[in-house]
XYZ file of C-alpha atoms in Angstrom:
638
model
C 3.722 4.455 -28.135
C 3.652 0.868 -28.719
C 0.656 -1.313 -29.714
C 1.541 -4.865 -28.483
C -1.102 -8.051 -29.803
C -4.317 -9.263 -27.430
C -4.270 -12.815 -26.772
C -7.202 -14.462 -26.937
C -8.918 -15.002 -24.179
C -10.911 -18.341 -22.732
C -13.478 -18.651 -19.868
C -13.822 -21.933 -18.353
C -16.070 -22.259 -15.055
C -13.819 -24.475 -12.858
C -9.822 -25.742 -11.850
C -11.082 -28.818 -13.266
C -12.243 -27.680 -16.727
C -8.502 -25.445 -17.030
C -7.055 -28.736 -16.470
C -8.975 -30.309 -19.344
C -8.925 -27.201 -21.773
C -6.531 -28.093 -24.992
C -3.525 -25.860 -24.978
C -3.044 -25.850 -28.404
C -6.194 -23.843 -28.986
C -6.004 -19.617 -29.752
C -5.961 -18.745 -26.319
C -2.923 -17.983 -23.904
C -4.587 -16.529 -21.217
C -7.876 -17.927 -19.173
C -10.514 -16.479 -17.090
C -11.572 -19.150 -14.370
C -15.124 -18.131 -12.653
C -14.564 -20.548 -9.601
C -12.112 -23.206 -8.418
C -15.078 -25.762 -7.848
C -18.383 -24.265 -9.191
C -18.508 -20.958 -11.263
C -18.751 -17.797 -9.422
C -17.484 -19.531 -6.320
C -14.665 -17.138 -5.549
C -11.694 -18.668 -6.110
C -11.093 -18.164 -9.762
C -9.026 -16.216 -11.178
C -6.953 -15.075 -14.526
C -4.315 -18.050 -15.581
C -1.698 -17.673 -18.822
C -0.078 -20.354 -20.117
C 4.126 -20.443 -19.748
C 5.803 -22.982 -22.099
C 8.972 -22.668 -20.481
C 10.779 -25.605 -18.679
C 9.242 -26.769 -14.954
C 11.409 -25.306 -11.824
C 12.338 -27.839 -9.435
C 12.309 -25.205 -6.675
C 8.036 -25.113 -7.372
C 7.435 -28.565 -6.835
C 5.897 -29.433 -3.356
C 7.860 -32.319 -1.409
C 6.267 -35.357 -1.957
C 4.217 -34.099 -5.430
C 5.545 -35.411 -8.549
C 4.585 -32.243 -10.538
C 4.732 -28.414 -10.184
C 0.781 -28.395 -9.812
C 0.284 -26.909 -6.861
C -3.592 -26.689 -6.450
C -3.963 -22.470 -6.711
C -1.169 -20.880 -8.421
C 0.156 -23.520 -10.927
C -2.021 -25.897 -13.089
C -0.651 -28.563 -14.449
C -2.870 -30.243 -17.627
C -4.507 -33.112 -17.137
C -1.885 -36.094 -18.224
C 1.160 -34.331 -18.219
C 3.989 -35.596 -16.325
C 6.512 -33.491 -17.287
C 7.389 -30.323 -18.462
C 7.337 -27.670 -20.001
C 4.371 -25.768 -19.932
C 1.825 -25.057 -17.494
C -0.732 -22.546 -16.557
C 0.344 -19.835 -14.249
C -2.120 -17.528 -12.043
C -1.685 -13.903 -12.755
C -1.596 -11.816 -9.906
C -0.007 -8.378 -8.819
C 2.621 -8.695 -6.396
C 0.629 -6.971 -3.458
C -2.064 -10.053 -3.968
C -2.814 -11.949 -0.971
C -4.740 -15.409 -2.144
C -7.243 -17.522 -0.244
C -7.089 -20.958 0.835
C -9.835 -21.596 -0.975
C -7.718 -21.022 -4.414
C -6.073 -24.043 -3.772
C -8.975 -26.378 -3.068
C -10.121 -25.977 0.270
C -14.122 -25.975 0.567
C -14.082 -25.634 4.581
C -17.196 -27.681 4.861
C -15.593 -29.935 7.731
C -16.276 -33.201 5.748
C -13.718 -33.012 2.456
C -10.471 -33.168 3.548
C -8.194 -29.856 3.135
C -4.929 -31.042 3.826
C -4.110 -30.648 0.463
C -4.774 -27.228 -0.277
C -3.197 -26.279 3.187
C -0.340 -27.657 2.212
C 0.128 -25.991 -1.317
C -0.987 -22.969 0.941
C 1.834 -22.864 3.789
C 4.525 -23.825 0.948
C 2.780 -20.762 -1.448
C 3.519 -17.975 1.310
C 0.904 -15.238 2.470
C -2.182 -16.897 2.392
C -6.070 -15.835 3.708
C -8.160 -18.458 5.424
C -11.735 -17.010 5.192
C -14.921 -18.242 7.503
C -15.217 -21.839 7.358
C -14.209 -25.495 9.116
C -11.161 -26.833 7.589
C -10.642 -30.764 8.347
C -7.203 -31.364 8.137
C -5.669 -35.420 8.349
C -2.160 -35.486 8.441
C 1.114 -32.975 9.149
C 1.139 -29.890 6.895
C 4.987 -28.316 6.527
C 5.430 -24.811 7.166
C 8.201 -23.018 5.435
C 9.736 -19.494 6.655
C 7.496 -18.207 3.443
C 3.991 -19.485 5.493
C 1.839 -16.938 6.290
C -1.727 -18.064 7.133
C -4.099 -15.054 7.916
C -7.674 -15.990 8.945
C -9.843 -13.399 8.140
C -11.803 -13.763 11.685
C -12.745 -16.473 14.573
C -14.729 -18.507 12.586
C -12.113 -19.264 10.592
C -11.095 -22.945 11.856
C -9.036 -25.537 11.580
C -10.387 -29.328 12.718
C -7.545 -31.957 13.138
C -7.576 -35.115 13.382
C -3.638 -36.326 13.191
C -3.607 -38.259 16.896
C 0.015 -39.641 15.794
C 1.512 -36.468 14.654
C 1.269 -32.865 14.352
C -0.956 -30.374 12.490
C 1.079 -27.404 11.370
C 4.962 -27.917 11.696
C 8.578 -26.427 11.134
C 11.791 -27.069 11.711
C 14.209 -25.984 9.482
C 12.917 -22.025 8.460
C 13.112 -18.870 9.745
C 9.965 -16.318 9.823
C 6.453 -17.708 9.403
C 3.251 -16.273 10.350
C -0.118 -17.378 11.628
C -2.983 -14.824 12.809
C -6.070 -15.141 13.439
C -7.064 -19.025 13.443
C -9.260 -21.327 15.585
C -8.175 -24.666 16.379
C -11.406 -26.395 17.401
C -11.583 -30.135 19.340
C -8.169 -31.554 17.345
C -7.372 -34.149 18.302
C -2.935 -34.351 17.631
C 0.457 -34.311 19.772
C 0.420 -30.498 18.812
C -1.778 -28.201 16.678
C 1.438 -25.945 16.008
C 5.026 -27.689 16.754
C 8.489 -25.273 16.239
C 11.418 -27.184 16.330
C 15.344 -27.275 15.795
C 16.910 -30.516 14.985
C 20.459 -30.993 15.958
C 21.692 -31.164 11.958
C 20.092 -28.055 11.151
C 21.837 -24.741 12.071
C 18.827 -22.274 11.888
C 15.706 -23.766 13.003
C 11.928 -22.794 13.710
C 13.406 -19.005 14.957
C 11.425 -15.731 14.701
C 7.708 -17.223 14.511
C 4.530 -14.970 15.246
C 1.547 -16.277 16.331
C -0.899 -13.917 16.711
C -5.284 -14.192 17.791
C -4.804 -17.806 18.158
C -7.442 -19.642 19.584
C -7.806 -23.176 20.799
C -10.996 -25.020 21.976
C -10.995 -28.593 23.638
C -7.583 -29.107 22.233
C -6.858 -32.778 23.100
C -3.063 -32.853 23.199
C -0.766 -29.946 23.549
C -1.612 -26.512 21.551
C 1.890 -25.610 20.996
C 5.197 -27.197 21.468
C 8.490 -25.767 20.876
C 11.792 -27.650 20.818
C 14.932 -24.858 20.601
C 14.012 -22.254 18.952
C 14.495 -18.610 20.074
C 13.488 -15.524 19.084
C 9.834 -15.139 19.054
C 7.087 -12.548 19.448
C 3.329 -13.975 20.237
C 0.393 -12.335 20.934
C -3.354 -13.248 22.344
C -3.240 -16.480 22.640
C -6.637 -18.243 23.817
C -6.898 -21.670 25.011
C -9.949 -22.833 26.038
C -10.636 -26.360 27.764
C -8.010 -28.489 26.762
C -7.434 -32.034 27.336
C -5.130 -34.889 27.283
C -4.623 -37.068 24.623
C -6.914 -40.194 24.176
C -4.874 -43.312 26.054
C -1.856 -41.912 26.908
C -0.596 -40.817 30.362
C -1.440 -37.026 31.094
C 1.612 -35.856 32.609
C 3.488 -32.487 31.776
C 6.101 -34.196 29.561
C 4.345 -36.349 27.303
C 0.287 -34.788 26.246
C -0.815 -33.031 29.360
C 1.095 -29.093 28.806
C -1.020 -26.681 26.855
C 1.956 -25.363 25.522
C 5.501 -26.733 25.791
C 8.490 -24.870 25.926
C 11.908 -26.672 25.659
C 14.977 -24.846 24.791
C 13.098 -22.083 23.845
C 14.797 -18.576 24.469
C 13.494 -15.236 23.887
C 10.377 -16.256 23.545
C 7.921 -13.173 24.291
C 3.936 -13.330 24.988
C 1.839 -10.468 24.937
C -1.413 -11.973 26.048
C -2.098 -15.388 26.961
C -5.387 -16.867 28.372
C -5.516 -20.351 29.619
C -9.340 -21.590 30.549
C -9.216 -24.706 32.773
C -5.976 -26.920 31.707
C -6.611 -29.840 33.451
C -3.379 -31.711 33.811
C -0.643 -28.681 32.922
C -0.975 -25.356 31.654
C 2.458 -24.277 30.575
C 5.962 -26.130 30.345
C 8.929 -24.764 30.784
C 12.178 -26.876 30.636
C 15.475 -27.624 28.929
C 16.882 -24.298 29.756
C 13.758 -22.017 27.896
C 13.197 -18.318 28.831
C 10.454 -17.136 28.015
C 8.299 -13.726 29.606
C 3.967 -13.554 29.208
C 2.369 -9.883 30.253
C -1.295 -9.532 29.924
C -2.458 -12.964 30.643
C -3.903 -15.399 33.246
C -4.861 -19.110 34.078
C -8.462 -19.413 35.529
C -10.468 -22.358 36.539
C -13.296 -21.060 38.384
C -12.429 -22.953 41.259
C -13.401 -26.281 39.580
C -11.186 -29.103 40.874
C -12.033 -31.672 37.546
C -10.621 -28.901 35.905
C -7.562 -27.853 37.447
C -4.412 -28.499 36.626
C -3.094 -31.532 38.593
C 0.577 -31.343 37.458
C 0.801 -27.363 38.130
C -0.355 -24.072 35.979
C 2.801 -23.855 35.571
C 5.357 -26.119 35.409
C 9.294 -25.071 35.227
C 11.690 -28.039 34.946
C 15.121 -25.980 34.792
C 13.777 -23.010 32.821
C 12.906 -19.377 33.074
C 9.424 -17.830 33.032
C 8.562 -13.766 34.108
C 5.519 -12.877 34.442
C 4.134 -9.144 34.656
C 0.155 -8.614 35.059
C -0.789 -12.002 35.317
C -2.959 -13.906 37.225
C -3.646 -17.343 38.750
C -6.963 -18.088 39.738
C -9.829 -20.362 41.051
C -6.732 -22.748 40.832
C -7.560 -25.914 42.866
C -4.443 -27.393 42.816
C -0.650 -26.075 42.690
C -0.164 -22.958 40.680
C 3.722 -23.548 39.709
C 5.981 -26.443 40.351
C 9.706 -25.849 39.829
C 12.345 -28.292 39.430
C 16.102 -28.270 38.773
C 17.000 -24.778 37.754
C 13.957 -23.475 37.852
C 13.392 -19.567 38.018
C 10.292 -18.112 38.569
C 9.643 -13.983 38.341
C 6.524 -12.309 39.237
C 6.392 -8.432 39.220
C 3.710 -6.153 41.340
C 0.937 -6.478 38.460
C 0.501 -10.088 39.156
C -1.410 -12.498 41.408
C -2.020 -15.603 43.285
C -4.685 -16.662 44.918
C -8.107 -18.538 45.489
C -9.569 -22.001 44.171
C -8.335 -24.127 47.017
C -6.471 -25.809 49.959
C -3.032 -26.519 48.067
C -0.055 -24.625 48.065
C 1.272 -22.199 45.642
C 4.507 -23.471 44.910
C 6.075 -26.767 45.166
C 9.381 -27.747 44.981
C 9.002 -30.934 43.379
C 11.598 -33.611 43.632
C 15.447 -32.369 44.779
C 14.974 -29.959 42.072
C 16.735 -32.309 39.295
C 20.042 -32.153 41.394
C 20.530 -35.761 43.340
C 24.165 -35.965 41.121
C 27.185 -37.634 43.112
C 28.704 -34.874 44.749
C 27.325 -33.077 47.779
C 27.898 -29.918 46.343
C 24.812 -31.031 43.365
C 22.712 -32.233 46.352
C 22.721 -28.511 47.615
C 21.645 -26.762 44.956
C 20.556 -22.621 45.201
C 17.426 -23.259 42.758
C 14.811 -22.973 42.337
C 14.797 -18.716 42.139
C 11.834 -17.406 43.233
C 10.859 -13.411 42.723
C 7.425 -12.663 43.794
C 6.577 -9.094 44.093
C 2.819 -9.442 43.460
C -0.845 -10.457 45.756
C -0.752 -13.704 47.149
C -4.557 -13.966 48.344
C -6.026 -15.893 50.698
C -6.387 -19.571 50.139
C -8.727 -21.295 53.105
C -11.187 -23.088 52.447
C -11.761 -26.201 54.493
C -8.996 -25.453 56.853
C -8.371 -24.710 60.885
C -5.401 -22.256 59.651
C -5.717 -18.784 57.507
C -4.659 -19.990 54.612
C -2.263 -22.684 52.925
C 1.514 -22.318 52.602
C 3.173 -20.577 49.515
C 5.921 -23.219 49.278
C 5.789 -26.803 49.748
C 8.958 -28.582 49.589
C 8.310 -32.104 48.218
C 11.827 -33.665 49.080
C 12.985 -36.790 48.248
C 14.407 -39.117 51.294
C 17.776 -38.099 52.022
C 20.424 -40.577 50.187
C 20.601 -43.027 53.450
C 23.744 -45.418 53.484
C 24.353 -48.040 56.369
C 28.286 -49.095 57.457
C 29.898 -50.346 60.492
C 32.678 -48.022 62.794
C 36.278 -49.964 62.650
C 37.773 -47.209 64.235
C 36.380 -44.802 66.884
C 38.408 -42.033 68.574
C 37.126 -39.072 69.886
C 35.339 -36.799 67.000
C 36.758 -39.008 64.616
C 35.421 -42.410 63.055
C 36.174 -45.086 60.434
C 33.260 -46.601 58.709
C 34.124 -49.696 56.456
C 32.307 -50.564 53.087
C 29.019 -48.486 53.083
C 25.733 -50.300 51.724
C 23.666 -47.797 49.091
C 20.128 -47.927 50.922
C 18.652 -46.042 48.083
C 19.103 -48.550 44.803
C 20.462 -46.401 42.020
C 21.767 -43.762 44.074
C 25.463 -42.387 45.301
C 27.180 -40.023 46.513
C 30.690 -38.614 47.578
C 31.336 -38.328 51.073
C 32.168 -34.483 51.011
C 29.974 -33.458 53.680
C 27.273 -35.130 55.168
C 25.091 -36.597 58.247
C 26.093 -39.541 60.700
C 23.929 -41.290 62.776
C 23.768 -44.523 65.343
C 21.596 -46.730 64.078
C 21.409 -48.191 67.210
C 19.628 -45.699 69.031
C 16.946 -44.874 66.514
C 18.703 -42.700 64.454
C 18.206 -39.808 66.780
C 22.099 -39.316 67.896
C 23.548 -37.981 64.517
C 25.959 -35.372 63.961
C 27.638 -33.363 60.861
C 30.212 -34.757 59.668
C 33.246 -33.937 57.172
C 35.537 -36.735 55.392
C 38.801 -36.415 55.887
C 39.328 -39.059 53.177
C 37.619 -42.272 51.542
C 39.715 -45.239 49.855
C 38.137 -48.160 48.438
C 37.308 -49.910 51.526
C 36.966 -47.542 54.557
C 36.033 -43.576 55.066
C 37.284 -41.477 57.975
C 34.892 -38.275 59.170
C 35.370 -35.376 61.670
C 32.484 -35.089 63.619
C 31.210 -31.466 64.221
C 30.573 -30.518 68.190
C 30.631 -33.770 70.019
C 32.407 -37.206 70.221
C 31.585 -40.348 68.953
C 31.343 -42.085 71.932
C 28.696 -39.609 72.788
C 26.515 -40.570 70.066
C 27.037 -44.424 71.196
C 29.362 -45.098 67.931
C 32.084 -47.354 69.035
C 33.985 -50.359 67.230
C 31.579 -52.580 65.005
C 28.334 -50.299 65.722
C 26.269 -49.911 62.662
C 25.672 -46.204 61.372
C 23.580 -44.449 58.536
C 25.418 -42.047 56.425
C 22.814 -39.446 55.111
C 23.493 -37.301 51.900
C 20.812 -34.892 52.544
C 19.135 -32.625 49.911
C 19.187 -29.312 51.778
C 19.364 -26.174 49.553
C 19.761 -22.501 49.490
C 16.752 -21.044 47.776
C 17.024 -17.916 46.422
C 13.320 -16.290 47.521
C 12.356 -12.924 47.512
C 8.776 -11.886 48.215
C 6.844 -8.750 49.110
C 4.713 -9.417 52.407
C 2.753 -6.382 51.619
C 1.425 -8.102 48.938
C 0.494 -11.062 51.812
C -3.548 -11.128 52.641
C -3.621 -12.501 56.093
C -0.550 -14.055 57.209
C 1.517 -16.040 55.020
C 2.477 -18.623 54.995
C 1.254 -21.027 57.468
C -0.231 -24.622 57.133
C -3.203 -26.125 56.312
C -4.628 -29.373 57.639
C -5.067 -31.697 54.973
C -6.288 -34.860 56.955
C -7.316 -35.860 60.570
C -7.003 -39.711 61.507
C -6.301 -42.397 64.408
C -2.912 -44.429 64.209
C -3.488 -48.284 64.025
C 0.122 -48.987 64.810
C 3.577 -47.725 64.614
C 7.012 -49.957 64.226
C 10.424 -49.221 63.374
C 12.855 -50.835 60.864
C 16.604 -51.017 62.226
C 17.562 -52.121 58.916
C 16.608 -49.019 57.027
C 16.213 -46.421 60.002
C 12.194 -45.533 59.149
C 9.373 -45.595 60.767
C 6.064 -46.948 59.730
C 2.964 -45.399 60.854
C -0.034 -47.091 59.603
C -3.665 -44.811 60.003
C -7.184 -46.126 59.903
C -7.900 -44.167 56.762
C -6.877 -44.929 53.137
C -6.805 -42.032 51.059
C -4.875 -40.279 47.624
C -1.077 -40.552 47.814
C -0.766 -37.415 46.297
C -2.184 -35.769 49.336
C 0.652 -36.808 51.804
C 3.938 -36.661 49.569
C 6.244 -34.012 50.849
C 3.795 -33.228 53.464
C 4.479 -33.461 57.863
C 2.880 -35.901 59.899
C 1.962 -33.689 63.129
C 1.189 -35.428 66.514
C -1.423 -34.477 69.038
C 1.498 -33.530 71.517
C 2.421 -31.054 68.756
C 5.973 -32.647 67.113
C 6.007 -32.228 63.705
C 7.666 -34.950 61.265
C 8.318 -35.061 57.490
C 6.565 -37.674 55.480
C 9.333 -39.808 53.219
C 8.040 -41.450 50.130
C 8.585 -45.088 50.162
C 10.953 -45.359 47.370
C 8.998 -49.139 46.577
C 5.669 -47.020 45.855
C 5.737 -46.703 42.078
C 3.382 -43.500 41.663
C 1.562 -45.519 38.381
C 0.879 -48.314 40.505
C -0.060 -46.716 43.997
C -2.949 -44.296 44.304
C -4.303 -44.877 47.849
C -2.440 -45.407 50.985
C -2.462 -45.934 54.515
C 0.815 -45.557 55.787
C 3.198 -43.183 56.236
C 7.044 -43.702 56.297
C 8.915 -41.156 58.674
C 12.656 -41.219 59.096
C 13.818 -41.965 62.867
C 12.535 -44.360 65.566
C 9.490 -42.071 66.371
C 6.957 -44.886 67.359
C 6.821 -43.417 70.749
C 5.598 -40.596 69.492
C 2.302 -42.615 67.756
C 1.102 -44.713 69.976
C -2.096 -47.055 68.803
C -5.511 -44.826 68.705
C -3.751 -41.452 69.266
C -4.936 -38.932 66.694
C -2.450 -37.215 63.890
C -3.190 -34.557 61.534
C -1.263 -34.635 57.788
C -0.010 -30.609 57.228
C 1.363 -28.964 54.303
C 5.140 -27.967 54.528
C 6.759 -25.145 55.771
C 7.587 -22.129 53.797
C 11.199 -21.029 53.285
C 11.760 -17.246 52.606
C 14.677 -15.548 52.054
C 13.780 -11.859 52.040
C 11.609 -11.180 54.524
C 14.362 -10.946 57.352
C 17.039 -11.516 55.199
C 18.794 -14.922 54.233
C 16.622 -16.517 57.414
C 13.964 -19.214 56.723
C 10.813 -18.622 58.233
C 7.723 -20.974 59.304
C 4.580 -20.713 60.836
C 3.979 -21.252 64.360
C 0.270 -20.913 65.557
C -0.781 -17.249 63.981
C 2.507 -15.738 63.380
C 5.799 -15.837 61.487
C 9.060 -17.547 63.118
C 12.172 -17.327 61.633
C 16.004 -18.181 62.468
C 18.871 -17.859 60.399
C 19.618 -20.491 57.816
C 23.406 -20.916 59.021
C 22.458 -21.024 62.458
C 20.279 -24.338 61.726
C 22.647 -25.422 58.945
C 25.482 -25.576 62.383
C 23.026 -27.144 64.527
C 22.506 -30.002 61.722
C 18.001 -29.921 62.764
C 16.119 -27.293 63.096
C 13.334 -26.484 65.808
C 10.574 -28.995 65.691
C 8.753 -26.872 63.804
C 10.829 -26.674 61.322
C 11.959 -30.235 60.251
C 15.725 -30.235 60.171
C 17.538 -28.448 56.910
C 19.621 -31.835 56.838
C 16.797 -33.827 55.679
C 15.267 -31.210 53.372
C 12.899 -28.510 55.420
């Protein structure tokens, strides 16, 4: 057996008095009863190692290895060697309050949460931690709070609380974000210069309360397990515009993949609950979005939001939603298995197809795009409230116009036509003449016809009319016609109308009003139906104007309306000489849209007329080039 010598030992109360103590003294190891007052709790046993300072210690941005908890620098030193180390076994898990942090919500703690995430496995015991600027998580982090009182207030309105970007692994559990106020609480990222970003991160029992600005954003990163996630109330961002791609998502997914979350509890998001674009996938079970059926609180920009991503969703619910529940755009998918739900909170439709779902590129083919995919095998309840019909649609289609361009015929013979130099109609916009809509502009638009081109040069186009003549249509030499580019698609939708309560989907009145007057522009090919009533734009885009004799017509949005600067309006801008059809003092009704379904009968779309389902193939309307009046024509986006 070997005797080995005792060092002397010191006992100082505080960090502060181990800084001051003289190192030259008897002792090489000291007991510390507290970091700021003795018996405090976050003392510990420190010896003192003379050997040279390791770069790889020293936080980024701190001069000195002195980390706050673990290494103890003397006061006055600059530079090594020597400091005093904290002796612990390996299986010891510190607390955030051994680095500094009182949790009294007045002295800041950024400091100490910083020494904390770049330490490694760290506790965060009962108590309200302010934090002031962005703390840097490494793959090492592991914050653990030991319960729901254990929280974190924020106050970085310029940046974020907690980030990473360049590690692998990380942990935080258990935490309470309470009223921060930051572009994100936690943001995950992968910068373009850095191979292996943000991957593999677990949040788990993370709560947020009146989070203003997103929870959590991630930016390409893959690979992740959460679990119970709780946000409660959130809000936008003081002064800046609350819409889902700037400070209005709860939590923002871009480029995400393989992200999975196992419980996930959204209470009231106002403007968006979650984001999902840039090509994420990610999959939630256990989980749901309620808001009680309180419209201030509902999400105006969607529960969900998918902007060319993937979400699947198994035992989760949407409820007491006033407002959409998911808007898709661009490749959009959207899964829903048996376990999960839709339904209540309002008059406004489930789904929207926002937009020409991200696809209005130059060739036809990207202006018929098969997306969004929509898979929902779960309840879709019923949605009435102040409406003559049983309940509101399940898919709106908010189209754009179609792409309208205006030329003159230099050659007509038979099915065939030359149109000279086309005029763009819609500023910004074009499109190759692949396949596509004519119509006289001389007749109100009405006579129009599929067409294919044969071929374009610089100056003139030739197209094959499909099942008639030109002279039938009134196109001879020097008449002027619209060429239409029209944002028809080919959803892929499969639902299960045993989940349906009631009969889905049909359309809800949104308005009742008198026309004031009705004219129509040659120039453009619209119609301008002006109402006596003024009311939200929001509430008419991508809807159908339906007369009293029963036609139904879809409502264009005035590409001159900027949606910042236009909140109320009184017009509505169809796309044909309809003005017969609205004469002064009749009365008009605005409608939701039609649903298009592609599994109850098959690949057929299918609309609501009076209390039952229609439907009709989706080639058979595609040949005709418009649908039934019901059903306003695929060529202009049904």
């Amino acid at each position: 057996m070997a005797l080995h010598d005792i060092d002397e030992l010191a006992i100082v109360d505080t960090i502060a008095d181990l800084r001051s103590l003289a190192t030259t003294g008897p002792w090489t190891m000291v007991r510390v009863l507290g970091y700021h007052s003795a018996g405090d709790g976050a003392g510990g046993l420190f010896r003192w190692d003379a050997s040279a300072w390791n770069s790889d210690e020293i936080i980024p941005g701190r001069s000195t290895p002195d980390d706050g908890g673990t290494r103890i620098v003397p006061t006055g030193q600059t530079s090594g060697p020597g400091l005093w180390r904290r002796v612990m076994a390996s299986r010891d898990r510190l607390n955030v309050r051994c680095f500094g942090a009182r949790g009294n919500n007045s002295t800041n703690d950024s400091d100490a949460f910083e020494a904390a995430c770049f330490y490694g496995p760290v506790h965060v015991s009962d108590g309200s931690y302010k934090i002031t600027r962005r703390i840097t998580m490494y793959g090492r982090t592991n914050l653990i709070g030991t319960g729901p009182n254990a929280t974190i207030y924020g106050t970085v309105p310029d940046d974020y609380i907690f980030y990473s970007e360049g590690t692998n692994g990380g942990l935080i559990e258990n935490l309470t974000f309470n009223e921060c106020n930051t572009k994100a609480s936690i943001y995950l990222t992968h910068p373009a210069s850095i191979q292996d970003g943000a991957h593999l991160w677990m949040l788990r029992k993370v709560r947020f309360w009146r989070q203003k600005g997103p929870s959590i954003i991630t930016d390409g990163v893959y690979d992740m397990n959460w679990a119970d996630i709780d946000i409660y109330w959130p809000e936008a961002r003081p002064g800046v515009t609350p819409t889902p791609a700037t400070d209005a998502a709860v939590i923002f997914l871009t480029g995400t993949n393989n992200l999975n979350i196992d419980g996930l509890h959204l209470e009231q998001p106002k403007y968006c609950g979650i984001y999902v674009a840039g090509g994420a996938e990610i999959s939630v079970q256990e989980g749901k979005i309620d808001c009680y059926g309180d419209a201030s609180k509902s999400p105006s920009e969607g529960a969900i939001y998918i902007d060319g991503g993937s979400i699947k969703l198994s035992n989760f619910l949407l409820a007491g939603i006033v407002g959409p529940r998911v808007i898709m755009k661009g490749t959009a998918s959207l899964h829903g298995d048996r376990t999960c739900a839709m339904g209540g909170g309002g008059n406004a439709p489930q789904i929207v197809l926002e937009g020409s779902y991200g696809h209005t590129g130059a060739t036809y083919a990207s202006r018929r795009p098969t997306w969004p995919r929509i898979t929902w095998m779960g309840s879709i309840g019923y949605l009435g409230v102040d409406t003559d019909q049983f309940a509101t649609c399940f898919i709106d289609a908010r189209m754009p116009s179609p792409l309208k361009r205006k030329g003159k015929v230099t050659v007509s013979s038979g099915n065939n036509i030359h149109v000279g130099t086309i005029t763009d109609l819609n500023t910004g916009t074009s499109a190759q003449d692949i396949r596509c809509t004519v119509a006289s502009a001389t007749n109100g638009h009405v006579a129009r016809a599929l067409a294919g081109s044969d071929y374009i040069t610089s100056s003139e186009r030739w197209y094959t009319l499909t099942g008639t003549t030109a002279s039938a249509l009134g196109m001879s030499v020097n008449s002027n016609v619209f060429v239409e580019h029209p944002p028809h698609h080919g959803l892929d939708v499969k639902l299960d109308p045993r989940s349906f309560e009631y009969n889905l989907p049909l359309f809800a009145t949104l308005l009742t009003t008198t026309v004031t007057s009705a004219s129509y522009n040659t120039a453009t090919g619209y119609t301008t139906v002006t109402v006596d009533t003024t009311f939200p734009k929001t509430e008419y885009a991508g809807r159908w104007l339906y007369t009293a004799s029963g036609r139904w017509h879809k409502i264009l949005e005035p590409a001159e309306m900027n949606e910042d600067e236009i909140s109320n309006i009184s017009t509505f801008l169809l796309p044909y000489d309809v003005t017969a059809e609205f004469p002064a003092s009749s009365t008009v009704t605005v409608r939701t849209g039609a649903m298009v379904n592609a599994s109850l009968q098959g690949d057929r779309v299918v609309w609501g007329r009076d209390d039952m389902l229609v439907s009709e193939a989706l080639e058979t309307l595609r040949r005709k080039g418009r649908g039934p009046n019901e059903v306003y024509p695929l060529a202009d986006g049904a």
